[in-house]
Amino acid sequence: FFDCVYPSRNGRHGHVYTHRGHLNLINAQYELDSRPIEEGCQCPVCRRYSRAYIRHLLKAKEMLGMRLCTEHNLYFYNHLTREIRSAIEEDRWDSWKRKALDDLREEEEKHEAMKQPKYYQKVANERIFRKEQGDTMRDPHDTVKEEQMKEEQAVRQETEK
């Protein structure tokens, strides 16, 4: 994870890292995405460029695209290390780690939706959009999934005893 070439080598291939997981900006889903690599990131790349523009540069084999991805990744790693150090010094490591892992799990669910057939991708993307927009309308699929998760958790707890 803290390999000295990891952020730059992967950046040259369009892979960027965020608190919610990694993105491959070469993927078509970012073609019209006007958001920065990571919302709220204060790196020079996220303050000035969109995912769509960086994707365009990468697809056109422009060196600037690779450089921007690398710059973001290096900033991300430095910032992440500072956050970890602060969490340890302020004795809040457990809560910081729990939140970080929860954020990654949430993003993983979004990526799982992309592996589904096209129809289900559309449904999953609509759910994700509603959730991001703060829509409180309950989706029947979400209720079923929550019930399944509760049942699985109960089984796990019984097995642990």
PDB file of N, CA, C and O in Angstrom, residues 21-61:
ATOM      1  N   GLY A  21     -12.497   4.552  -2.162  1.00  0.00           N
ATOM      2  CA  GLY A  21     -11.976   3.489  -3.023  1.00  0.00           C
ATOM      3  C   GLY A  21     -11.240   4.068  -4.216  1.00  0.00           C
ATOM      4  O   GLY A  21     -11.007   5.274  -4.287  1.00  0.00           O
ATOM      5  N   HIS A  22     -10.901   3.215  -5.151  1.00  0.00           N
ATOM      6  CA  HIS A  22     -10.168   3.700  -6.323  1.00  0.00           C
ATOM      7  C   HIS A  22     -11.103   3.811  -7.526  1.00  0.00           C
ATOM      8  O   HIS A  22     -12.131   3.148  -7.590  1.00  0.00           O
ATOM      9  N   LEU A  23     -10.707   4.665  -8.456  1.00  0.00           N
ATOM     10  CA  LEU A  23     -11.452   4.855  -9.703  1.00  0.00           C
ATOM     11  C   LEU A  23     -10.506   4.610 -10.861  1.00  0.00           C
ATOM     12  O   LEU A  23      -9.331   4.961 -10.794  1.00  0.00           O
ATOM     13  N   ASN A  24     -11.026   4.045 -11.921  1.00  0.00           N
ATOM     14  CA  ASN A  24     -10.259   3.919 -13.153  1.00  0.00           C
ATOM     15  C   ASN A  24     -10.859   4.934 -14.120  1.00  0.00           C
ATOM     16  O   ASN A  24     -11.900   4.681 -14.730  1.00  0.00           O
ATOM     17  N   LEU A  25     -10.216   6.072 -14.250  1.00  0.00           N
ATOM     18  CA  LEU A  25     -10.779   7.174 -15.037  1.00  0.00           C
ATOM     19  C   LEU A  25     -10.842   6.888 -16.526  1.00  0.00           C
ATOM     20  O   LEU A  25     -11.468   7.648 -17.265  1.00  0.00           O
ATOM     21  N   ILE A  26     -10.242   5.811 -16.975  1.00  0.00           N
ATOM     22  CA  ILE A  26     -10.329   5.463 -18.391  1.00  0.00           C
ATOM     23  C   ILE A  26     -11.704   4.874 -18.723  1.00  0.00           C
ATOM     24  O   ILE A  26     -12.149   4.929 -19.860  1.00  0.00           O
ATOM     25  N   ASN A  27     -12.417   4.391 -17.720  1.00  0.00           N
ATOM     26  CA  ASN A  27     -13.733   3.794 -17.944  1.00  0.00           C
ATOM     27  C   ASN A  27     -14.710   4.812 -18.545  1.00  0.00           C
ATOM     28  O   ASN A  27     -14.692   5.994 -18.202  1.00  0.00           O
ATOM     29  N   ALA A  28     -15.574   4.320 -19.403  1.00  0.00           N
ATOM     30  CA  ALA A  28     -16.525   5.171 -20.125  1.00  0.00           C
ATOM     31  C   ALA A  28     -17.478   5.920 -19.196  1.00  0.00           C
ATOM     32  O   ALA A  28     -17.977   6.983 -19.564  1.00  0.00           O
ATOM     33  N   GLN A  29     -17.733   5.392 -18.017  1.00  0.00           N
ATOM     34  CA  GLN A  29     -18.692   6.039 -17.118  1.00  0.00           C
ATOM     35  C   GLN A  29     -18.256   7.448 -16.710  1.00  0.00           C
ATOM     36  O   GLN A  29     -19.062   8.241 -16.249  1.00  0.00           O
ATOM     37  N   TYR A  30     -16.980   7.791 -16.899  1.00  0.00           N
ATOM     38  CA  TYR A  30     -16.485   9.118 -16.517  1.00  0.00           C
ATOM     39  C   TYR A  30     -16.419  10.083 -17.701  1.00  0.00           C
ATOM     40  O   TYR A  30     -15.972  11.215 -17.544  1.00  0.00           O
ATOM     41  N   GLU A  31     -16.895   9.659 -18.856  1.00  0.00           N
ATOM     42  CA  GLU A  31     -16.797  10.467 -20.073  1.00  0.00           C
ATOM     43  C   GLU A  31     -17.452  11.837 -19.944  1.00  0.00           C
ATOM     44  O   GLU A  31     -16.930  12.828 -20.450  1.00  0.00           O
ATOM     45  N   LEU A  32     -18.573  11.909 -19.245  1.00  0.00           N
ATOM     46  CA  LEU A  32     -19.285  13.184 -19.093  1.00  0.00           C
ATOM     47  C   LEU A  32     -19.369  13.634 -17.639  1.00  0.00           C
ATOM     48  O   LEU A  32     -20.177  14.487 -17.295  1.00  0.00           O
ATOM     49  N   ASP A  33     -18.539  13.069 -16.802  1.00  0.00           N
ATOM     50  CA  ASP A  33     -18.579  13.333 -15.361  1.00  0.00           C
ATOM     51  C   ASP A  33     -17.835  14.633 -15.044  1.00  0.00           C
ATOM     52  O   ASP A  33     -16.615  14.699 -15.107  1.00  0.00           O
ATOM     53  N   SER A  34     -18.580  15.654 -14.674  1.00  0.00           N
ATOM     54  CA  SER A  34     -17.977  16.975 -14.445  1.00  0.00           C
ATOM     55  C   SER A  34     -17.469  17.164 -13.018  1.00  0.00           C
ATOM     56  O   SER A  34     -16.960  18.235 -12.690  1.00  0.00           O
ATOM     57  N   ARG A  35     -17.598  16.146 -12.193  1.00  0.00           N
ATOM     58  CA  ARG A  35     -17.125  16.259 -10.809  1.00  0.00           C
ATOM     59  C   ARG A  35     -15.606  16.131 -10.740  1.00  0.00           C
ATOM     60  O   ARG A  35     -14.988  15.565 -11.626  1.00  0.00           O
ATOM     61  N   PRO A  36     -15.005  16.626  -9.655  1.00  0.00           N
ATOM     62  CA  PRO A  36     -13.565  16.394  -9.458  1.00  0.00           C
ATOM     63  C   PRO A  36     -13.338  14.915  -9.143  1.00  0.00           C
ATOM     64  O   PRO A  36     -14.298  14.175  -8.889  1.00  0.00           O
ATOM     65  N   ILE A  37     -12.093  14.496  -9.092  1.00  0.00           N
ATOM     66  CA  ILE A  37     -11.801  13.100  -8.772  1.00  0.00           C
ATOM     67  C   ILE A  37     -12.471  12.718  -7.458  1.00  0.00           C
ATOM     68  O   ILE A  37     -13.129  11.697  -7.363  1.00  0.00           O
ATOM     69  N   GLU A  38     -12.299  13.567  -6.436  1.00  0.00           N
ATOM     70  CA  GLU A  38     -12.943  13.317  -5.144  1.00  0.00           C
ATOM     71  C   GLU A  38     -13.547  14.613  -4.631  1.00  0.00           C
ATOM     72  O   GLU A  38     -12.844  15.621  -4.502  1.00  0.00           O
ATOM     73  N   GLU A  39     -14.838  14.564  -4.356  1.00  0.00           N
ATOM     74  CA  GLU A  39     -15.521  15.736  -3.807  1.00  0.00           C
ATOM     75  C   GLU A  39     -14.849  16.137  -2.498  1.00  0.00           C
ATOM     76  O   GLU A  39     -14.577  15.301  -1.652  1.00  0.00           O
ATOM     77  N   GLY A  40     -14.553  17.420  -2.336  1.00  0.00           N
ATOM     78  CA  GLY A  40     -13.974  17.916  -1.104  1.00  0.00           C
ATOM     79  C   GLY A  40     -12.451  17.820  -1.029  1.00  0.00           C
ATOM     80  O   GLY A  40     -11.855  18.349  -0.109  1.00  0.00           O
ATOM     81  N   CYS A  41     -11.836  17.161  -1.996  1.00  0.00           N
ATOM     82  CA  CYS A  41     -10.371  17.065  -2.003  1.00  0.00           C
ATOM     83  C   CYS A  41      -9.808  18.438  -2.362  1.00  0.00           C
ATOM     84  O   CYS A  41     -10.304  19.113  -3.259  1.00  0.00           O
ATOM     85  N   GLN A  42      -8.763  18.835  -1.654  1.00  0.00           N
ATOM     86  CA  GLN A  42      -8.189  20.159  -1.878  1.00  0.00           C
ATOM     87  C   GLN A  42      -6.911  20.136  -2.718  1.00  0.00           C
ATOM     88  O   GLN A  42      -6.203  21.144  -2.796  1.00  0.00           O
ATOM     89  N   CYS A  43      -6.643  19.005  -3.365  1.00  0.00           N
ATOM     90  CA  CYS A  43      -5.441  18.961  -4.202  1.00  0.00           C
ATOM     91  C   CYS A  43      -5.634  19.869  -5.420  1.00  0.00           C
ATOM     92  O   CYS A  43      -6.768  20.152  -5.818  1.00  0.00           O
ATOM     93  N   PRO A  44      -4.563  20.338  -6.016  1.00  0.00           N
ATOM     94  CA  PRO A  44      -4.683  21.222  -7.178  1.00  0.00           C
ATOM     95  C   PRO A  44      -5.457  20.595  -8.344  1.00  0.00           C
ATOM     96  O   PRO A  44      -6.156  21.292  -9.070  1.00  0.00           O
ATOM     97  N   VAL A  45      -5.366  19.293  -8.485  1.00  0.00           N
ATOM     98  CA  VAL A  45      -6.054  18.608  -9.587  1.00  0.00           C
ATOM     99  C   VAL A  45      -7.565  18.668  -9.372  1.00  0.00           C
ATOM    100  O   VAL A  45      -8.319  19.047 -10.279  1.00  0.00           O
ATOM    101  N   CYS A  46      -8.020  18.305  -8.181  1.00  0.00           N
ATOM    102  CA  CYS A  46      -9.456  18.287  -7.900  1.00  0.00           C
ATOM    103  C   CYS A  46     -10.060  19.683  -7.883  1.00  0.00           C
ATOM    104  O   CYS A  46     -11.245  19.852  -8.170  1.00  0.00           O
ATOM    105  N   ARG A  47      -9.262  20.679  -7.576  1.00  0.00           N
ATOM    106  CA  ARG A  47      -9.781  22.052  -7.573  1.00  0.00           C
ATOM    107  C   ARG A  47      -9.927  22.612  -8.979  1.00  0.00           C
ATOM    108  O   ARG A  47     -10.655  23.579  -9.181  1.00  0.00           O
ATOM    109  N   ARG A  48      -9.232  22.031  -9.966  1.00  0.00           N
ATOM    110  CA  ARG A  48      -9.218  22.635 -11.311  1.00  0.00           C
ATOM    111  C   ARG A  48      -9.800  21.774 -12.428  1.00  0.00           C
ATOM    112  O   ARG A  48     -10.233  22.307 -13.440  1.00  0.00           O
ATOM    113  N   TYR A  49      -9.767  20.431 -12.276  1.00  0.00           N
ATOM    114  CA  TYR A  49     -10.100  19.567 -13.413  1.00  0.00           C
ATOM    115  C   TYR A  49     -11.211  18.580 -13.078  1.00  0.00           C
ATOM    116  O   TYR A  49     -11.331  18.123 -11.951  1.00  0.00           O
ATOM    117  N   SER A  50     -11.977  18.227 -14.094  1.00  0.00           N
ATOM    118  CA  SER A  50     -13.058  17.255 -13.916  1.00  0.00           C
ATOM    119  C   SER A  50     -12.579  15.855 -14.297  1.00  0.00           C
ATOM    120  O   SER A  50     -11.574  15.686 -14.992  1.00  0.00           O
ATOM    121  N   ARG A  51     -13.341  14.873 -13.861  1.00  0.00           N
ATOM    122  CA  ARG A  51     -13.046  13.490 -14.232  1.00  0.00           C
ATOM    123  C   ARG A  51     -13.115  13.331 -15.751  1.00  0.00           C
ATOM    124  O   ARG A  51     -12.294  12.634 -16.345  1.00  0.00           O
ATOM    125  N   ALA A  52     -14.091  13.987 -16.372  1.00  0.00           N
ATOM    126  CA  ALA A  52     -14.256  13.875 -17.830  1.00  0.00           C
ATOM    127  C   ALA A  52     -13.036  14.432 -18.566  1.00  0.00           C
ATOM    128  O   ALA A  52     -12.560  13.824 -19.539  1.00  0.00           O
ATOM    129  N   TYR A  53     -12.538  15.573 -18.111  1.00  0.00           N
ATOM    130  CA  TYR A  53     -11.386  16.172 -18.785  1.00  0.00           C
ATOM    131  C   TYR A  53     -10.148  15.287 -18.629  1.00  0.00           C
ATOM    132  O   TYR A  53      -9.413  15.055 -19.592  1.00  0.00           O
ATOM    133  N   ILE A  54      -9.938  14.791 -17.420  1.00  0.00           N
ATOM    134  CA  ILE A  54      -8.783  13.916 -17.203  1.00  0.00           C
ATOM    135  C   ILE A  54      -8.929  12.647 -18.032  1.00  0.00           C
ATOM    136  O   ILE A  54      -7.958  12.168 -18.624  1.00  0.00           O
ATOM    137  N   ARG A  55     -10.134  12.102 -18.110  1.00  0.00           N
ATOM    138  CA  ARG A  55     -10.363  10.914 -18.940  1.00  0.00           C
ATOM    139  C   ARG A  55     -10.019  11.207 -20.391  1.00  0.00           C
ATOM    140  O   ARG A  55      -9.376  10.417 -21.077  1.00  0.00           O
ATOM    141  N   HIS A  56     -10.469  12.370 -20.876  1.00  0.00           N
ATOM    142  CA  HIS A  56     -10.163  12.770 -22.247  1.00  0.00           C
ATOM    143  C   HIS A  56      -8.647  12.778 -22.477  1.00  0.00           C
ATOM    144  O   HIS A  56      -8.159  12.260 -23.486  1.00  0.00           O
ATOM    145  N   LEU A  57      -7.916  13.365 -21.538  1.00  0.00           N
ATOM    146  CA  LEU A  57      -6.453  13.413 -21.673  1.00  0.00           C
ATOM    147  C   LEU A  57      -5.855  12.009 -21.701  1.00  0.00           C
ATOM    148  O   LEU A  57      -4.956  11.726 -22.506  1.00  0.00           O
ATOM    149  N   LEU A  58      -6.349  11.136 -20.833  1.00  0.00           N
ATOM    150  CA  LEU A  58      -5.827   9.761 -20.789  1.00  0.00           C
ATOM    151  C   LEU A  58      -6.129   9.020 -22.089  1.00  0.00           C
ATOM    152  O   LEU A  58      -5.258   8.331 -22.634  1.00  0.00           O
ATOM    153  N   LYS A  59      -7.353   9.173 -22.588  1.00  0.00           N
ATOM    154  CA  LYS A  59      -7.738   8.481 -23.828  1.00  0.00           C
ATOM    155  C   LYS A  59      -6.949   9.001 -25.024  1.00  0.00           C
ATOM    156  O   LYS A  59      -6.656   8.264 -25.958  1.00  0.00           O
ATOM    157  N   ALA A  60      -6.606  10.291 -24.979  1.00  0.00           N
ATOM    158  CA  ALA A  60      -5.833  10.900 -26.066  1.00  0.00           C
ATOM    159  C   ALA A  60      -4.333  10.649 -25.898  1.00  0.00           C
ATOM    160  O   ALA A  60      -3.532  11.135 -26.695  1.00  0.00           O
ATOM    161  N   LYS A  61      -3.973   9.902 -24.837  1.00  0.00           N
ATOM    162  CA  LYS A  61      -2.568   9.578 -24.544  1.00  0.00           C
ATOM    163  C   LYS A  61      -1.731  10.826 -24.254  1.00  0.00           C
ATOM    164  O   LYS A  61      -0.543  10.861 -24.534  1.00  0.00           O
TER     165      LYS A  61
END
